[in-house]
Short mmCIF file of C-alpha atoms in Angstrom, two decimals:
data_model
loop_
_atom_site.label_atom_id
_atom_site.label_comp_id
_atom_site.label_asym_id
_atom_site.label_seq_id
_atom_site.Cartn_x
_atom_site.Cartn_y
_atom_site.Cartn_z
CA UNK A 453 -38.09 32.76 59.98
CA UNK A 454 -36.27 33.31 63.35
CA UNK A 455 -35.71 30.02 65.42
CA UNK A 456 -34.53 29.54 69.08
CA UNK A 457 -33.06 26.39 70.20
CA UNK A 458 -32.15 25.16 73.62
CA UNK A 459 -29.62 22.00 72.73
CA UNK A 460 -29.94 21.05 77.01
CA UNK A 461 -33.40 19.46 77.49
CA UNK A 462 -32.81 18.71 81.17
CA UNK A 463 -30.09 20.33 83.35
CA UNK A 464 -29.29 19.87 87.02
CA UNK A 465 -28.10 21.43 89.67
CA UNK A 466 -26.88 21.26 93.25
CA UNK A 467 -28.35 23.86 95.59
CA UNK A 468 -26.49 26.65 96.04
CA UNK A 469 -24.26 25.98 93.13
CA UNK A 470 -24.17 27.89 89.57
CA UNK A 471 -25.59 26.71 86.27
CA UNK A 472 -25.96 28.25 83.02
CA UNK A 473 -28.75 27.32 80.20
CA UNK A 474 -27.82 27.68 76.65
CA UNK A 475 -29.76 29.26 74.24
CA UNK A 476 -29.10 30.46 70.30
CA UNK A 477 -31.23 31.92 67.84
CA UNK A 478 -31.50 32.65 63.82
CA UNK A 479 -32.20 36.04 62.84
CA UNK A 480 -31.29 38.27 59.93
CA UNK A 481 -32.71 41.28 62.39
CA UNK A 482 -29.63 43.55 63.94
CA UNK A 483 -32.64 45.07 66.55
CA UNK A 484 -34.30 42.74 68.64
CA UNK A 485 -35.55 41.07 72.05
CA UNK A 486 -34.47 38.25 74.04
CA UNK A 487 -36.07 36.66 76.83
CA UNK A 488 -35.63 33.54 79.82
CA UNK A 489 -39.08 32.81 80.64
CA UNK A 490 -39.68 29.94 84.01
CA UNK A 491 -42.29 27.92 83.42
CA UNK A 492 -43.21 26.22 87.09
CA UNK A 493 -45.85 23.52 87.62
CA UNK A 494 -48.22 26.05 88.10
CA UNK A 495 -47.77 26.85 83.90
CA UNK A 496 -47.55 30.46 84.81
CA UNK A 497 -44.76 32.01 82.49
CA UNK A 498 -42.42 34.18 84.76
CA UNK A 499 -40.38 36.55 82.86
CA UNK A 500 -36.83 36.32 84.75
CA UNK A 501 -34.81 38.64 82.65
CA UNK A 502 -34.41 40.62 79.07
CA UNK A 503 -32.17 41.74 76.60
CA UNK A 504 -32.02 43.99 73.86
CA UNK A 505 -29.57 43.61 71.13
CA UNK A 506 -28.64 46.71 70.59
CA UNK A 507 -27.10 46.72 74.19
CA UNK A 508 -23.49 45.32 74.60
CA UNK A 509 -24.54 45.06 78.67
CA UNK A 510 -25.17 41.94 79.36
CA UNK A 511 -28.72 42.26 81.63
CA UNK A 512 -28.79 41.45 84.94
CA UNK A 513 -31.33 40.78 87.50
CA UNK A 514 -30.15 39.26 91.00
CA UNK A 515 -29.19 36.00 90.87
CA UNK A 516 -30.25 35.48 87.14
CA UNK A 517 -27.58 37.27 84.17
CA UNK A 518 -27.13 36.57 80.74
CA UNK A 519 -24.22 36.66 78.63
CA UNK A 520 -25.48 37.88 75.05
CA UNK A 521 -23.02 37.10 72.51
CA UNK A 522 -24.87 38.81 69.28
CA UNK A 523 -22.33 37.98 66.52
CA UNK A 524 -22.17 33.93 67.64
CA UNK A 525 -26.21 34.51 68.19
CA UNK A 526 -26.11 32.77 71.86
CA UNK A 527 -27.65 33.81 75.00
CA UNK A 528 -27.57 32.17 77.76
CA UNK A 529 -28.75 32.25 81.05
CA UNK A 530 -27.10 31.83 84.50
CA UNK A 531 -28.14 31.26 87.82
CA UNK A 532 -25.94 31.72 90.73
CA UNK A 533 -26.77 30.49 93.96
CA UNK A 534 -29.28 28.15 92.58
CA UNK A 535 -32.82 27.58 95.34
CA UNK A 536 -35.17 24.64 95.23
CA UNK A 537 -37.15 27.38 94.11
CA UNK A 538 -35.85 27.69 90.92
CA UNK A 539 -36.77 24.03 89.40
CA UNK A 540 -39.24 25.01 86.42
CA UNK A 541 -38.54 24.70 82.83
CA UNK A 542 -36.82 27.64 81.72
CA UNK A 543 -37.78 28.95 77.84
CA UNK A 544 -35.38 31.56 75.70
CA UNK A 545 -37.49 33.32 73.48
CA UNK A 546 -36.98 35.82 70.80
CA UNK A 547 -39.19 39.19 69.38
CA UNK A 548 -38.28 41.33 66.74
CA UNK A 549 -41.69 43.38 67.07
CA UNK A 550 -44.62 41.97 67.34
CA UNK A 551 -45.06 38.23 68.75
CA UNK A 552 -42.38 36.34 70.65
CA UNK A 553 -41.09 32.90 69.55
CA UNK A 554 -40.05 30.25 72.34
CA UNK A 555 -37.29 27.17 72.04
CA UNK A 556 -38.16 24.00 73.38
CA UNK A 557 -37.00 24.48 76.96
CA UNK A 558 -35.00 23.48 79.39
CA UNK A 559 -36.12 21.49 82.29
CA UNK A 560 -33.87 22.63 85.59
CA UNK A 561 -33.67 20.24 88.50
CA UNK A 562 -32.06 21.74 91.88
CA UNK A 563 -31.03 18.94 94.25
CA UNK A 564 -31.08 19.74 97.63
CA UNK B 1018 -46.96 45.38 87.36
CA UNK B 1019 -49.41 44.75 84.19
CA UNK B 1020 -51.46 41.91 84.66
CA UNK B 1021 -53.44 39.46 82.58
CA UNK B 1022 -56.41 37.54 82.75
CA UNK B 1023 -57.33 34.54 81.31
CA UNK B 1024 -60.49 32.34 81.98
CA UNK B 1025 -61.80 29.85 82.59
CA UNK B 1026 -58.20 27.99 84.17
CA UNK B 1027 -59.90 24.93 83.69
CA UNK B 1028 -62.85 23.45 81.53
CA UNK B 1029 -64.00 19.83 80.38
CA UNK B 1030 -66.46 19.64 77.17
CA UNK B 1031 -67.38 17.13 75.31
CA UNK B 1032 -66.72 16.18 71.64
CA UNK B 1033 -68.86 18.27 69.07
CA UNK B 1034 -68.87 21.13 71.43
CA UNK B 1035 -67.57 24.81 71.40
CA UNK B 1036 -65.04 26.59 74.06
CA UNK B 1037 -64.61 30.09 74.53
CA UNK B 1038 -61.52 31.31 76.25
CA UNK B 1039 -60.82 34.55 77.73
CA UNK B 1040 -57.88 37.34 77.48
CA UNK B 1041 -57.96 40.50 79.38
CA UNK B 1042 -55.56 42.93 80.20
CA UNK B 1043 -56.34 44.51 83.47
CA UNK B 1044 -54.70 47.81 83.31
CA UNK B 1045 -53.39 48.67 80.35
CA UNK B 1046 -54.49 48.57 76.63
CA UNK B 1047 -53.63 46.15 74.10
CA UNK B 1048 -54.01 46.78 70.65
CA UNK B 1049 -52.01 43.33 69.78
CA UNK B 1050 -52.62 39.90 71.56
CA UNK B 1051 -51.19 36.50 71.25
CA UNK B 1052 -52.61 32.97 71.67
CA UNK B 1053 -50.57 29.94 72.13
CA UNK B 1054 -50.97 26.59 72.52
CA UNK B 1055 -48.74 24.23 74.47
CA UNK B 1056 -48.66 20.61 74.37
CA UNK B 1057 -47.79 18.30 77.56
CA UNK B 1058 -43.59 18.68 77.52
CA UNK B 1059 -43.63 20.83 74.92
CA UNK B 1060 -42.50 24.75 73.78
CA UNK B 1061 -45.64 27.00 73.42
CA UNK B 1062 -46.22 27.24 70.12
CA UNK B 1063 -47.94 30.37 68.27
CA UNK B 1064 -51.32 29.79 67.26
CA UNK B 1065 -52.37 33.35 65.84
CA UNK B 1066 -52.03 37.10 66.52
CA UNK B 1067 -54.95 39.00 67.61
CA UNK B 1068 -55.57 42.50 66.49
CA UNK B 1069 -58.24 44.82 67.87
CA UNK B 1070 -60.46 45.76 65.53
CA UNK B 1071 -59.71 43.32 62.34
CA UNK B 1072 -58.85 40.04 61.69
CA UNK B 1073 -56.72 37.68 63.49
CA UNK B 1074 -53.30 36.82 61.63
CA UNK B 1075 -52.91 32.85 61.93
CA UNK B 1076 -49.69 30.55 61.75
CA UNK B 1077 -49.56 28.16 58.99
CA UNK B 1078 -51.34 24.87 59.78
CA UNK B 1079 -53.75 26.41 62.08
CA UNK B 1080 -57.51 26.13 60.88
CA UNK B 1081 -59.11 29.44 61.52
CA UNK B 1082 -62.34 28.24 61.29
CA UNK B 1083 -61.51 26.12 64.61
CA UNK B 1084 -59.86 28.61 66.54
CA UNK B 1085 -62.08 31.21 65.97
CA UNK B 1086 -60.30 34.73 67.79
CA UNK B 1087 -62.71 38.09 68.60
CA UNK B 1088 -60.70 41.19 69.49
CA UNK B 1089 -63.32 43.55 70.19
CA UNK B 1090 -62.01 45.61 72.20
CA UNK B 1091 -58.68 47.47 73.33
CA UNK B 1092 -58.37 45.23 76.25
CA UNK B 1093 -60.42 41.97 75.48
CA UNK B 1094 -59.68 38.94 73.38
CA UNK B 1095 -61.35 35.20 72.74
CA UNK B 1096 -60.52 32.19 71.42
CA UNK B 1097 -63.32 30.00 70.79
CA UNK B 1098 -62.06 26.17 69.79
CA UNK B 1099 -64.97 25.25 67.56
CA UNK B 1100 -66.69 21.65 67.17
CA UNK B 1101 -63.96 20.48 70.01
CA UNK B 1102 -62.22 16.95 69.13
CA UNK B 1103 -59.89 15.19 72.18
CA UNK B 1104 -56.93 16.29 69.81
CA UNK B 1105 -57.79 19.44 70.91
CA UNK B 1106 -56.95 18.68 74.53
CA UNK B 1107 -53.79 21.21 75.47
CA UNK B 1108 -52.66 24.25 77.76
CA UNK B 1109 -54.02 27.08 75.74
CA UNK B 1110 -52.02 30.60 76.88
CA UNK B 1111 -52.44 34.13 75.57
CA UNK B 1112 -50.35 37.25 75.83
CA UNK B 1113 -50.58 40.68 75.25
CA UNK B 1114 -47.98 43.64 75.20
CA UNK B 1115 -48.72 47.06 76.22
CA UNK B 1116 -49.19 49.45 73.43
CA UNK B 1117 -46.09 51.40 74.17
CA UNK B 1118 -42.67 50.82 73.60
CA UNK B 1119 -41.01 47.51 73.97
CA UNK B 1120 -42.76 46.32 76.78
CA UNK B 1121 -42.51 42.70 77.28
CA UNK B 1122 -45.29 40.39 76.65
CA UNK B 1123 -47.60 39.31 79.61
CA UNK B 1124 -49.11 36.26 80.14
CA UNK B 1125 -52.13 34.90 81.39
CA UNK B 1126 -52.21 31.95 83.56
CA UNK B 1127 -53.04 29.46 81.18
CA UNK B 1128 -56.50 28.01 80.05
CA UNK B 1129 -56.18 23.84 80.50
CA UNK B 1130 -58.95 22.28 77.63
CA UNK B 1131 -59.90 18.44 78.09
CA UNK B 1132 -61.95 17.53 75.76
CA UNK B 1133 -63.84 14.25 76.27
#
């Protein structure tokens, strides 16, 4: 079964500074997805940015990138020029086809 | 961008009572939706796959004759928590991914269950 763990339960950040959320996953799959969901205090889930593994790229979107190591199985997330904005928990998740499994999350604090 | 539905947001039954949750995908069709469950400070945690047109595929430890799932239709699914306990109190979410591709999954906005 594939498994996603996030080993940083809280993180913290000072605004306008960078941070970077770890994430790795167990899979026996070469062809999959990986995901950073933000989870605000709203609950809405907020996709922020994707991978697929069969691209070397590492994805980026704005302020958010990733950098997708596939043989150590890590992907992690970045944020540059953190906002008060960003404070949510943040979730990795992984899909090989059909439904998508989430690690525990990361709860990101952005001090002003 | 695709959107998803979910209702009610909110909803307070009693013990002994039944629930029925709501998934719609607004403008596209989904042949495949998911339901999850999500304790306070917790992951979400996959309850059970719903598939148009047949049987729901649920994870292990989930009682499908509590969480009773309907997909009857390309862009409808429910979830009706059956015989409610306070146990049963959580954040209840479903997704659903566009039948093309490898779209990402959408999510609703979250159905929060208290059950009294």
């Amino acid at each position: 079964a594939q498994t996603v763990t996030q080993s940083q339960p809280e993180m913290s950040v000072q605004e306008a500074e960078t941070v970077t959320l770890s994430c790795t996953y167990d899979t026996s799959e070469s062809d999959y997805y990986l995901f950073w969901y933000k989870q605000p205090p709203s609950r809405q889930m907020i996709l922020v940015i994707r991978q697929e593994a069969y691209k070397q790229q590492n994805a980026t979107e704005n302020r958010f990138s990733v950098n997708f190591q596939k043989a150590a199985k890590s992907f992690s997330l970045k944020i540059s020029d953190s906002q008060l904005g960003d404070a949510a928990m943040y979730f990795c998740a992984y899909r090989r086809s059909g439904d998508m499994r989430f690690g525990a999350g990361t709860r990101l604090t952005v001090k002003p | 961008g695709a959107v998803v539905s979910q209702h009610p947001s909110r909803v307070i039954c009693k013990s002994g009572t039944s629930v029925k949750i709501e998934c719609r995908s607004l403008d596209f069709q989904a042949t495949t939706m998911f339901w999850y469950r999500q304790f306070p400070k917790q992951s979400l945690m996959l309850m059970a796959t719903s598939n148009e047109g047949s049987k729901a595929t649920y994870e292990q430890g989930v009682e499908k004759d509590k969480f009773l799932i309907n997909h009857a239709s390309l862009t409808l699914s429910t979830l009706t928590v059956t015989s409610a306990h306070p146990e049963d109190s959580s954040f209840y979410i479903c997704s659903a991914r566009e039948d093309r591709g490898n779209s990402p999954l959408h999510f609703g906005n979250g159905t929060r269950l208290t059950v009294t």
